[in-house]
CSV table of C-alpha atoms and ligand atoms in Angstrom, one decimal:
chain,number,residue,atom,x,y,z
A,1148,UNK,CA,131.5,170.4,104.0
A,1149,UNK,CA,130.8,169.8,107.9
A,1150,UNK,CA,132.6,172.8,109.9
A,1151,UNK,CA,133.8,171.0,113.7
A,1152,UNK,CA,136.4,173.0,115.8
A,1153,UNK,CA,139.7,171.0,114.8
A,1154,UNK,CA,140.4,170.9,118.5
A,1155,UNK,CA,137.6,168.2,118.9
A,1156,UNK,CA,138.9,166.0,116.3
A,1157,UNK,CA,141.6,164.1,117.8
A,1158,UNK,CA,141.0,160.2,115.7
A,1159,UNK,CA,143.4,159.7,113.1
A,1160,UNK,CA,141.1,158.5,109.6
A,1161,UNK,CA,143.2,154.9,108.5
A,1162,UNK,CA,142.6,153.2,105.1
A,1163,UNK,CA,144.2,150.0,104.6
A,1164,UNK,CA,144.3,149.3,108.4
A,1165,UNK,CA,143.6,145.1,107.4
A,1166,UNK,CA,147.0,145.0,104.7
A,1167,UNK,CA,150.0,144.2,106.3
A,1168,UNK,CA,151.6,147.8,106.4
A,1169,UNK,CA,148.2,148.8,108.0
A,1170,UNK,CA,147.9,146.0,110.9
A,1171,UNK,CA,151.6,147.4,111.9
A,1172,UNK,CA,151.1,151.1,112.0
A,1173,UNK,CA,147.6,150.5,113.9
A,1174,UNK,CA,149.5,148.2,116.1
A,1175,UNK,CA,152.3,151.0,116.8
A,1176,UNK,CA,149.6,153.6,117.2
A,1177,UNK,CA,147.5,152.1,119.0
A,1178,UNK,CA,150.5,151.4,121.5
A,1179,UNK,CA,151.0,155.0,121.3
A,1180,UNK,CA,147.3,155.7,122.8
A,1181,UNK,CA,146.1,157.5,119.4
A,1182,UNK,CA,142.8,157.6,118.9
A,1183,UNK,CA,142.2,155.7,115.8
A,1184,UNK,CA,138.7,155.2,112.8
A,1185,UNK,CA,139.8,152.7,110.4
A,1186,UNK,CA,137.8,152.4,106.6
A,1187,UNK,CA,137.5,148.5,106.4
A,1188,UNK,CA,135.5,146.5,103.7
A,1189,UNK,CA,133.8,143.5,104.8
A,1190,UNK,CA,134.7,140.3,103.0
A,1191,UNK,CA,132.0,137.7,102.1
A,1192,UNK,CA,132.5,135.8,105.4
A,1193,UNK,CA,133.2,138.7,107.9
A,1194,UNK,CA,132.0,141.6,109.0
A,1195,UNK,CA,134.6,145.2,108.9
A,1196,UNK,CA,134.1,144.7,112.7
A,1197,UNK,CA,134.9,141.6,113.4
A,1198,UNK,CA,137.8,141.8,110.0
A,1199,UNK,CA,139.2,145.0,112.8
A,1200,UNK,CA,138.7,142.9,116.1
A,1201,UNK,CA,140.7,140.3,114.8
A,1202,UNK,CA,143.6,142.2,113.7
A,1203,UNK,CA,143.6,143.6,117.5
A,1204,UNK,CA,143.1,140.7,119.1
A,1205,UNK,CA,145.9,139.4,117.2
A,1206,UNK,CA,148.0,142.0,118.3
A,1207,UNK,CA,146.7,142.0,121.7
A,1208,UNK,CA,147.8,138.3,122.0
A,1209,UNK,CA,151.5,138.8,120.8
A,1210,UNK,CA,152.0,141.7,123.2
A,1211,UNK,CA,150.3,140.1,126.3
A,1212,UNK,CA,148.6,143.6,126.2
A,1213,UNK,CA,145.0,145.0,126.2
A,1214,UNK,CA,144.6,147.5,123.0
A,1215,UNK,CA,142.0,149.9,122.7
A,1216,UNK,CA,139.6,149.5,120.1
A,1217,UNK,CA,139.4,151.5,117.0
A,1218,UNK,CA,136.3,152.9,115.9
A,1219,UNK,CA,135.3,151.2,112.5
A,1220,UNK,CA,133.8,152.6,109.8
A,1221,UNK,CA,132.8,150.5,106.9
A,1222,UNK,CA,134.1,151.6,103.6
A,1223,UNK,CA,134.8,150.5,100.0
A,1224,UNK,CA,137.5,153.0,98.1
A,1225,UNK,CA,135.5,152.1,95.0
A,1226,UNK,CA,132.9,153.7,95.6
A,1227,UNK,CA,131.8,157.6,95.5
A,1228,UNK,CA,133.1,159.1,99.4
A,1229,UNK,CA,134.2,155.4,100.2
A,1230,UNK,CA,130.7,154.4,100.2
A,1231,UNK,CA,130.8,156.0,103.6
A,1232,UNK,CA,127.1,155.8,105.6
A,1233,UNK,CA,125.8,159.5,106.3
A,1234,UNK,CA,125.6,158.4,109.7
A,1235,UNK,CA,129.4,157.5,109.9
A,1236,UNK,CA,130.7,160.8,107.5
A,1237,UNK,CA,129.0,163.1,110.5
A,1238,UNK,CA,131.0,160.8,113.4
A,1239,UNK,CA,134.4,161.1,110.9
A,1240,UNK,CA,133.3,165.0,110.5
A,1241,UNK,CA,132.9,165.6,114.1
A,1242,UNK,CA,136.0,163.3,115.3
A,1243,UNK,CA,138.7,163.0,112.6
A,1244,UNK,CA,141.6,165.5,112.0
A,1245,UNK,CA,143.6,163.5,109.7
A,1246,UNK,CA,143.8,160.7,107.3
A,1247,UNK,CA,146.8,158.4,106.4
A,1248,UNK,CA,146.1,156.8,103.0
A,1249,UNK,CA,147.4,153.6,103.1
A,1250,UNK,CA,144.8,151.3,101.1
A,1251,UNK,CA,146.0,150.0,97.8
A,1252,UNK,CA,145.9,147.4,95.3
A,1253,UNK,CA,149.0,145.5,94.9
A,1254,UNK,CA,148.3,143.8,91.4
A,1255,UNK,CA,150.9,145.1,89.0
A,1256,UNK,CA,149.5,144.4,86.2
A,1257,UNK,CA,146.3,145.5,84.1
A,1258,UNK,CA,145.1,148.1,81.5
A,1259,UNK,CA,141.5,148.8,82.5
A,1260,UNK,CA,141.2,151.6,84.3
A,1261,UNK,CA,137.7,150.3,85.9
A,1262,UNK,CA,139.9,147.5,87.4
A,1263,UNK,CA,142.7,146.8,89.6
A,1264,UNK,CA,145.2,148.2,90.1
A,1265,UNK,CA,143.7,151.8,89.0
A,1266,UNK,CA,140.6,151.6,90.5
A,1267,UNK,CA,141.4,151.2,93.9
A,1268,UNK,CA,144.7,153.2,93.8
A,1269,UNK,CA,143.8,155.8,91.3
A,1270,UNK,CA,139.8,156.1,91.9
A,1271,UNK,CA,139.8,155.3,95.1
A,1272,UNK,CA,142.4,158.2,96.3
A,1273,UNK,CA,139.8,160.6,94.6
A,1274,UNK,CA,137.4,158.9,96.6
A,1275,UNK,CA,139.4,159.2,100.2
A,1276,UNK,CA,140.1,162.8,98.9
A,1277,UNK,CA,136.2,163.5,98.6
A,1278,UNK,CA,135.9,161.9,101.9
A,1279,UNK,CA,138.6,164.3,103.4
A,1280,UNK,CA,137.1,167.4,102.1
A,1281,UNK,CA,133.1,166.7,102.8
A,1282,UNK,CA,134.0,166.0,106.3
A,1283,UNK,CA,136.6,169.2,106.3
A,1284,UNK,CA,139.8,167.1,106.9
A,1285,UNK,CA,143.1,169.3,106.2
A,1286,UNK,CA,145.9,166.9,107.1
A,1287,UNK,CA,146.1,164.4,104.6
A,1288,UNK,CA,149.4,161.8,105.0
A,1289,UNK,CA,149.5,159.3,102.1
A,1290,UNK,CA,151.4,156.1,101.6
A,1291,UNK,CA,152.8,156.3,97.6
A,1292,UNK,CA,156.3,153.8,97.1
A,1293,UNK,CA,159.2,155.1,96.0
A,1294,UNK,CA,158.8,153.6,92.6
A,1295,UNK,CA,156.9,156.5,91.3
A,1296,UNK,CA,160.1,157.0,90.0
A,1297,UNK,CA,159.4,154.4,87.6
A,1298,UNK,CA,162.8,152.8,85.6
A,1299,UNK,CA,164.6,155.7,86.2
A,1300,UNK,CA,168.5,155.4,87.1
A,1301,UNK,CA,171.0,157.5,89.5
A,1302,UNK,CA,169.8,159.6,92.9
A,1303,UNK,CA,166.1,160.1,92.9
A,1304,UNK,CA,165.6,162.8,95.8
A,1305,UNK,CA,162.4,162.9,98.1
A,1306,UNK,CA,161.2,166.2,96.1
A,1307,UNK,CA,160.9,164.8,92.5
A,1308,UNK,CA,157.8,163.1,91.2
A,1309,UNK,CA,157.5,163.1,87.6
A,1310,UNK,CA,160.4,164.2,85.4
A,1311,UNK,CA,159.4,162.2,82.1
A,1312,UNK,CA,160.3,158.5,83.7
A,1313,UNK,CA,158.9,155.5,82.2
A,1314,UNK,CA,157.2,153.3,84.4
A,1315,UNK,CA,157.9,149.2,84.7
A,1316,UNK,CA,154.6,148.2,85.5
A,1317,UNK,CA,150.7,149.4,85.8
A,1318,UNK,CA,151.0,149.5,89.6
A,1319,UNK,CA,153.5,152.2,89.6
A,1320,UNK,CA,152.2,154.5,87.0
A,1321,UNK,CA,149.0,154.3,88.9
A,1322,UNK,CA,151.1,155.0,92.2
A,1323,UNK,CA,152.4,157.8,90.3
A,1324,UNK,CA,149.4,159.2,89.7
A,1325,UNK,CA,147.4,159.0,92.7
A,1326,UNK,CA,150.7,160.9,94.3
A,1327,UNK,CA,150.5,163.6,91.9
A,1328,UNK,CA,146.5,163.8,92.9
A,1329,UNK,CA,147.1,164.2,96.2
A,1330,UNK,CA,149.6,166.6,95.9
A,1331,UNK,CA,147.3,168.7,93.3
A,1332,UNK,CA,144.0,168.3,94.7
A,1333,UNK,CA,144.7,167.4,98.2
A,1334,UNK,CA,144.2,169.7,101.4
A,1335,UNK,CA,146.4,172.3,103.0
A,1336,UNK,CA,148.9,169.8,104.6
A,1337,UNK,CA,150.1,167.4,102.5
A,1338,UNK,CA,152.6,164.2,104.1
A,1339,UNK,CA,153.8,161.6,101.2
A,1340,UNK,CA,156.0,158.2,102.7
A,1341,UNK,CA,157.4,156.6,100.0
A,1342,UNK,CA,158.6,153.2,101.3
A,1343,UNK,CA,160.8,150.8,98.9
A,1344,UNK,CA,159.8,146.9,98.4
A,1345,UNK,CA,158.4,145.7,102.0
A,1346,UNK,CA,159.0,142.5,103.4
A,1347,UNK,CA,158.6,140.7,106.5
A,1348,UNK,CA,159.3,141.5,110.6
A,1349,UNK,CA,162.7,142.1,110.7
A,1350,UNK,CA,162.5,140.1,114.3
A,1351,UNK,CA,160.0,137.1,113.6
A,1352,UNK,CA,160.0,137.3,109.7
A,1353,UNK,CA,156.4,137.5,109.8
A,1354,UNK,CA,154.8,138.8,106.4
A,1355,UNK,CA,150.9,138.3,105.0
A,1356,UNK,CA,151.8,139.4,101.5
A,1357,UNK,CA,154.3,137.7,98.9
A,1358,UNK,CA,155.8,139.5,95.8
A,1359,UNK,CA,158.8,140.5,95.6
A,1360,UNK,CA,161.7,138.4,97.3
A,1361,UNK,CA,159.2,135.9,98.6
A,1362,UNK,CA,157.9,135.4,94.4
A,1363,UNK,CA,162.0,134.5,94.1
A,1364,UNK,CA,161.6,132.4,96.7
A,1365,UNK,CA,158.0,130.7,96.2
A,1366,UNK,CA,159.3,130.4,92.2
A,1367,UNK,CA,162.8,128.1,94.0
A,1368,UNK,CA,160.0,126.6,96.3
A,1369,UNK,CA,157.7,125.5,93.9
A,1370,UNK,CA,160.5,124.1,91.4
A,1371,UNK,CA,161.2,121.8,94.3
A,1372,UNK,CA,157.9,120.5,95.5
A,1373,UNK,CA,156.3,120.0,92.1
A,1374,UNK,CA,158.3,119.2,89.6
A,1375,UNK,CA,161.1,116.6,90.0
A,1376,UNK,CA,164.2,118.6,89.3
A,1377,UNK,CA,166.6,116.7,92.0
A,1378,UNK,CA,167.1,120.4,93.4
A,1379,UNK,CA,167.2,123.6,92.4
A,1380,UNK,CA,169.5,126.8,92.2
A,1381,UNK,CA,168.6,130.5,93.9
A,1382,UNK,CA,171.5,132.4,91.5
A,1383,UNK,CA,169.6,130.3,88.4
A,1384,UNK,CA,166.3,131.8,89.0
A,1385,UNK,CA,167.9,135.4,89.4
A,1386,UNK,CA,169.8,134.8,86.4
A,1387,UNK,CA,166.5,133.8,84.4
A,1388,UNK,CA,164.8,137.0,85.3
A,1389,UNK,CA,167.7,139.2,84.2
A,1390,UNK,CA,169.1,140.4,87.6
A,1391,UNK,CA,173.0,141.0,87.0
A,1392,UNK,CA,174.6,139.5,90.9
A,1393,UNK,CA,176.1,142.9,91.6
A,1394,UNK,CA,173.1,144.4,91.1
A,1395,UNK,CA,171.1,145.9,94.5
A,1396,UNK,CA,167.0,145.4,95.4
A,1397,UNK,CA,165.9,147.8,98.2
A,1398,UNK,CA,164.1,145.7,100.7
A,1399,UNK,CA,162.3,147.4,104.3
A,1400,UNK,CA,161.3,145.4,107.2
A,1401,UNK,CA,157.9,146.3,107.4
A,1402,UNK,CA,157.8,146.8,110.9
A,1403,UNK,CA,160.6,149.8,110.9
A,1404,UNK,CA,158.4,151.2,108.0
A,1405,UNK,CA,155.5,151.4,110.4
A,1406,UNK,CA,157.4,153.0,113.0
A,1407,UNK,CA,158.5,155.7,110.9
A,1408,UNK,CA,155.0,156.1,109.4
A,1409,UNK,CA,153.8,156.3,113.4
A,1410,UNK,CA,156.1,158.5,113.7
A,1411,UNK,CA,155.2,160.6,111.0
A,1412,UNK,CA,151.5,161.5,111.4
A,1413,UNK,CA,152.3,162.3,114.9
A,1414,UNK,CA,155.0,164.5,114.1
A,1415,UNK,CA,154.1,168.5,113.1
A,1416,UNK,CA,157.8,169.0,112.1
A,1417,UNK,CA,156.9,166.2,109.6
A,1418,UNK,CA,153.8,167.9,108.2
A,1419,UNK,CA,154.4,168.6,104.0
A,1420,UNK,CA,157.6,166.8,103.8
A,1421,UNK,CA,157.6,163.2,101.2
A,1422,UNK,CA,160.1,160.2,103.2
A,1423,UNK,CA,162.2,158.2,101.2
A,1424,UNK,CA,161.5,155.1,103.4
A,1425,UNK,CA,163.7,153.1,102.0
A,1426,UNK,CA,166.9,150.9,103.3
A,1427,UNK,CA,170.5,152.5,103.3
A,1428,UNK,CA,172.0,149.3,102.4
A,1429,UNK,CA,170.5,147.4,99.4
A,1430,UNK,CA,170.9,144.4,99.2
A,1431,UNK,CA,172.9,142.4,96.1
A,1432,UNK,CA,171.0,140.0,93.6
A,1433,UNK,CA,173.8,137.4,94.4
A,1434,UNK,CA,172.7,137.5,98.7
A,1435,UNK,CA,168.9,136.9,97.4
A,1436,UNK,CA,170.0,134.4,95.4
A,1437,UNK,CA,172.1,132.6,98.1
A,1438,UNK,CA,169.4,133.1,100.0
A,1439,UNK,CA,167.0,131.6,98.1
A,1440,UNK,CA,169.2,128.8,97.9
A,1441,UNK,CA,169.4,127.7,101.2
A,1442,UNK,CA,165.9,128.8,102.2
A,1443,UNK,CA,164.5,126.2,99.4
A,1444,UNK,CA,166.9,123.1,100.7
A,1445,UNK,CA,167.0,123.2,104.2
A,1446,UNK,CA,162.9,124.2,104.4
A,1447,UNK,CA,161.2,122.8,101.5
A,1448,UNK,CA,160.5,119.5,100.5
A,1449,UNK,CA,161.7,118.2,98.0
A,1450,UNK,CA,159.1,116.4,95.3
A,1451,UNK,CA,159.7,112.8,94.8
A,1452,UNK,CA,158.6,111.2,91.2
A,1453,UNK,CA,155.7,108.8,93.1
A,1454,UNK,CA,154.1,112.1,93.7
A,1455,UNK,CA,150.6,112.6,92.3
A,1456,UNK,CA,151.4,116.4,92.6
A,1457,UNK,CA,153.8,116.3,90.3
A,1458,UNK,CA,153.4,118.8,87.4
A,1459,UNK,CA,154.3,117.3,84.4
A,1460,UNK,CA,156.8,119.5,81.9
A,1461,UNK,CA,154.4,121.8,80.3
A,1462,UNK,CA,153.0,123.4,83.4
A,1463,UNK,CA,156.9,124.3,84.6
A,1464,UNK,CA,157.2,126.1,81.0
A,1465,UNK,CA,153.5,127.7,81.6
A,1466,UNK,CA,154.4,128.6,84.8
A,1467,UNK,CA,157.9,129.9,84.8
A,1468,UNK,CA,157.4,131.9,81.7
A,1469,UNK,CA,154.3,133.9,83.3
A,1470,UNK,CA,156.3,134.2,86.3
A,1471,UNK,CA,159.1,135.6,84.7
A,1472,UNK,CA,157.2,137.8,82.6
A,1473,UNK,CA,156.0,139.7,85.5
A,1474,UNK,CA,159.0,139.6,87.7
A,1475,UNK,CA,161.4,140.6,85.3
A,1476,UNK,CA,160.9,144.5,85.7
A,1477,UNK,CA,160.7,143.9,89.1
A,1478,UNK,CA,164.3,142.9,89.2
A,1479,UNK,CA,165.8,145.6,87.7
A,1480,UNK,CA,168.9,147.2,89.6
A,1481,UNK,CA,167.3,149.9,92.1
A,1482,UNK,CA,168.6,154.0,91.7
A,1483,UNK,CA,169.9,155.2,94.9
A,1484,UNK,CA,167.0,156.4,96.8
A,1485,UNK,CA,168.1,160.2,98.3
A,1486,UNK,CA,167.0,160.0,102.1
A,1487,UNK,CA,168.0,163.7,103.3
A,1488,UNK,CA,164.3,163.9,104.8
A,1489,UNK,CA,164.0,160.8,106.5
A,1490,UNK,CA,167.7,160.9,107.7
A,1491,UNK,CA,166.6,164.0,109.3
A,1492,UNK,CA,163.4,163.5,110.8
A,1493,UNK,CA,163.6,159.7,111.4
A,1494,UNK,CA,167.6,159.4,112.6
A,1495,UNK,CA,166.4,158.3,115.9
A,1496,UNK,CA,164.6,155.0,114.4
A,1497,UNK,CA,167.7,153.2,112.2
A,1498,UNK,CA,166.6,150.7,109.5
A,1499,UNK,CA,167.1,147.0,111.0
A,1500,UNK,CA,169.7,145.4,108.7
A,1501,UNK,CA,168.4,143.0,106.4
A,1502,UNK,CA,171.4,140.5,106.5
A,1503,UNK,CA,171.6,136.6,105.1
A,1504,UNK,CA,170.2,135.9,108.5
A,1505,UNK,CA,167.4,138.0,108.6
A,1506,UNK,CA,166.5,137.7,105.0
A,1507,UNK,CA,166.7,133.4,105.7
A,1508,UNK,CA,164.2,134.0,108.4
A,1509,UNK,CA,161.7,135.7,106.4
A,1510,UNK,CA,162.0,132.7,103.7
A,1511,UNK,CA,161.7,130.1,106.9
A,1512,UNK,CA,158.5,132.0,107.7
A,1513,UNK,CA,156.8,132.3,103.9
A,1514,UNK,CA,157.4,128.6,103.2
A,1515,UNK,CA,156.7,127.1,106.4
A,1516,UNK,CA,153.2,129.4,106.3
A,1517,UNK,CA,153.0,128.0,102.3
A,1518,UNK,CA,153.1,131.3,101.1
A,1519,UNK,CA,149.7,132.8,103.0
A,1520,UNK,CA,147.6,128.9,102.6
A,1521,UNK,CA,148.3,127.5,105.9
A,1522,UNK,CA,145.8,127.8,108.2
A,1523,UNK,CA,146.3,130.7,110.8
A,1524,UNK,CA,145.2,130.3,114.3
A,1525,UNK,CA,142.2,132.2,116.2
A,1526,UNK,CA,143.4,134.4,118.3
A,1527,UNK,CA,141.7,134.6,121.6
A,1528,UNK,CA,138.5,135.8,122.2
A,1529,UNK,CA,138.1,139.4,124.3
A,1530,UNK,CA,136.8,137.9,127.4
A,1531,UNK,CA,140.2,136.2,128.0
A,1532,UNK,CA,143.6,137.1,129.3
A,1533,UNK,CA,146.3,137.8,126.7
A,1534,UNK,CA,149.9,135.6,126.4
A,1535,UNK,CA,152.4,137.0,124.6
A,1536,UNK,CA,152.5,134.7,121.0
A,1537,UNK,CA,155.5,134.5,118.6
A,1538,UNK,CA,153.2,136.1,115.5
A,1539,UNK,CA,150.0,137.9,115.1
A,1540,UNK,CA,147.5,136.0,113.1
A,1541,UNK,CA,145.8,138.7,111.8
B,2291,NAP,N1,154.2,145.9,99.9
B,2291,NAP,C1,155.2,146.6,99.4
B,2291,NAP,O1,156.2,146.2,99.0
B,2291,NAP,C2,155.0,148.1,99.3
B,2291,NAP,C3,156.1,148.9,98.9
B,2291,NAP,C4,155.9,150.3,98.8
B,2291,NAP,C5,154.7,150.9,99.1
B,2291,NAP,N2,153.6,150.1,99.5
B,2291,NAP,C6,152.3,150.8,99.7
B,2291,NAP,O2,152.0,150.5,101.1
B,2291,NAP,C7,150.6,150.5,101.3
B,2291,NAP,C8,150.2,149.2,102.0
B,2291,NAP,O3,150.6,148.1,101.3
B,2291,NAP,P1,150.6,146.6,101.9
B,2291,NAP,O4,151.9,146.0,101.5
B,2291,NAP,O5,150.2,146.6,103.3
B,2291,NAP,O6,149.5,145.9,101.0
B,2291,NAP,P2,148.3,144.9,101.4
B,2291,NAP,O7,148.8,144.0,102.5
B,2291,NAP,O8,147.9,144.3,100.1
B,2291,NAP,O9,147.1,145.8,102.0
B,2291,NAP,C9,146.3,146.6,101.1
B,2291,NAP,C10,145.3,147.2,102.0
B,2291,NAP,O10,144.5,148.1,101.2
B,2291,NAP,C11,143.1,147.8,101.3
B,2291,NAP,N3,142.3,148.0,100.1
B,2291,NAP,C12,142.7,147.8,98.8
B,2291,NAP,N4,141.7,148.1,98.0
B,2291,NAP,C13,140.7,148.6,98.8
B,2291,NAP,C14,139.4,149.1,98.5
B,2291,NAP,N5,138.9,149.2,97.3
B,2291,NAP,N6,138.6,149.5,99.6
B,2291,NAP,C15,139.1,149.4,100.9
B,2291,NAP,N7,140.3,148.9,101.2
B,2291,NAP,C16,141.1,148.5,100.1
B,2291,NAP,C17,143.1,146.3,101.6
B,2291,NAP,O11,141.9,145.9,102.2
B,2291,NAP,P3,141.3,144.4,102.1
B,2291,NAP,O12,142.0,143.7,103.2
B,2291,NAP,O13,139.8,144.6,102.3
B,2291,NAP,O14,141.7,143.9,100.7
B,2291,NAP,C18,144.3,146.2,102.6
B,2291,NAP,O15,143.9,146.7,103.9
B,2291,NAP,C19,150.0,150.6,99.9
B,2291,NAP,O16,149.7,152.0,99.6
B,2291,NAP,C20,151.2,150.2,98.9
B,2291,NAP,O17,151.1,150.8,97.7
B,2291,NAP,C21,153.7,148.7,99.6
């Protein structure tokens, strides 16, 4: 362990800083003037570097603003201490205080524990926890979801983990798990936010990821663009994957949960608390599926039989079945999430509602960006002057 003065350390240690959750709360923090060190992998075209400048400069162009840049240290949760270079662990040692946990794999599905989605979530928290302790971190804030609680039914309060719940998906019960290790193993001050099911800007609709909601809505998409159906229904599809109309999904605009996650880590009255971060009002099966509805026929386009896209009959059954199969425990009815913490600590940041309106302009937004494929535009390079954009790029 490398012993600094915890005066000295005022940079904030960020995994995850390049997932959508991540680009927000560095965003808000950044805006805050906290010093920030973000663990970025590079990807096989770009650099962590350049993976970090972009996200800025993205941010930099929507706000009309210069941000300061983070320090970036290159880091893969897979590997023993992140993979962290000696050279960077004594920087982290000598300037970091805390660490918010953020990275994770989003697959829900898979068995092998040397693979996704344990070996990022479950591994690699070991990892960010080894990191923590060789460079004598003792504030550790971790980002878990508030379905640890697995299929479990009735008020789940912010103080239970695991009370014998079964679990309705490999992505939770790994969530679940790296929770309880950071709780067990972790340092002296121990922050857990527990958001529900993220989706886009509640004010542009913005989003970089896709389950959830937008799978409902790519599923109503899809059936209209590729196979020649004449139109399609948002209530059918719910009603294929089980979801009852009465019952509730608990959606976040990922921008409030950033704010309250900002909020958080800069917070001491926070310190050692867990956050429900999740929405007061669910909303019902039968909205998503009204949404759905009109999202698909006013901003998809419909296939036409002269198409040489056109999937022929076997691919819909293929497709719909393995897209059912997954979703299906997704869109069980939701417990009611007990928020006395974040009530408390976060009353002064109320939860956008997420409305037909708002809800239609976070479909508008995934289809008209085809679900992540269409191409993103640069953002512009240092040298020049900021305008304020609709969207980061990011
Ligand atoms: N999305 C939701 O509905 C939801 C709901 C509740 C809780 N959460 C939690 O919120 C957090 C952020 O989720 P998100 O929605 O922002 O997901 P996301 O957009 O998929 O971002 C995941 C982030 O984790 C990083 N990461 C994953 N594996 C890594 C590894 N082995 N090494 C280094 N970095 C790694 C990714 O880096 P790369 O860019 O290099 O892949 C990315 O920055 C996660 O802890 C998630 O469990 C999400």
């Amino acid at each position: 362990m490398i012993d600094i003065p915890a005066s000295d350390r005022r940079h904030l240690l960020i995994t995850g800083a390049t997932g959508l959750l991540g680009s927000y709360v560095v965003r808000d923090l950044l805006l805050d003037g906290q010093p920030l060190a973000l663990v970025v992998r590079g990807d096989r075209r770009t650099s962590p570097e350049a993976r970090v400048d972009r996200i800025v400069a993205a941010w930099e162009s929507e706000l009309g603003k210069r941000l300061p840049r983070p320090r970036v240290v290159p880091g893969d949760l897979s590997r023993p201490a992140c993979g962290v270079a000696p050279a960077d662990l004594e920087w982290v040692a000598r300037h970091c205080g805390a660490v918010l946990h953020n990275a994770a794999s989003l697959s829900f599905r898979g068995s092998d524990r040397d693979a996704e989605p344990w070996l990022s979530n479950v591994t690699g928290t070991a990892h960010v926890l080894d990191l923590a302790r060789t460079a004598g971190i003792d504030e550790f804030h971790h980002v878990s979801t508030a379905y640890v609680c697995g299929l479990r039914t009735g008020r789940v309060t912010e103080e239970e983990l695991l009370v014998g719940q079964a679990f309705g998906n490999d992505y939770e019960r790994s969530k679940a798990e790296a929770e309880t290790m950071v709780r067990s193993e972790g340092p002296r001050s121990v922050t857990v936010y527990r958001p529900s099911i993220i989706v886009g800007d509640s004010r542009t609709g913005y989003t970089t990821t896709f389950h959830g909601l937008f799978a409902v809505i790519r599923l109503g998409h899809t059936l209209l663009t590729r196979v020649a159906l004449g139109s399609t229904s948002g209530p059918a599809i719910l009603s294929l994957l089980g979801a009852p109309a009465d019952d509730h999904k608990n959606f976040v605009p990922v921008d409030w949960v950033a704010s309250a996650i900002a909020h958080g880590v800069q917070t001491p009255a926070a310190r050692g608390m867990t956050f429900h971060l999740t929405h007061p009002a669910p909303v019902s099966n039968a909205t998503i599926g009204d949404v759905v509805q009109e999202a698909v026929e006013r901003f998809s386009r419909a296939a036409s039989p002269d198409d040489p896209d056109l999937c022929d009959e076997r691919w819909f059954a293929d497709n719909l079945a393995a897209q059912l199969e997954v979703y299906r425990s997704y869109f069980r009815n939701d417990p009611t999430f007990d928020r006395t913490n974040t009530d408390r600590l976060f009353s002064h940041l109320p939860c956008p509602d997420l409305d037909h309106a708002s809800l239609l302009r976070m479909a508008k937004f995934a289809i008209e960006d085809d679900f992540g494929r269409a191409p993103r535009p640069e953002p512009p390079r240092r040298a020049e002057t900021p305008k304020p954009a609709s969207a980061p790029a990011g």
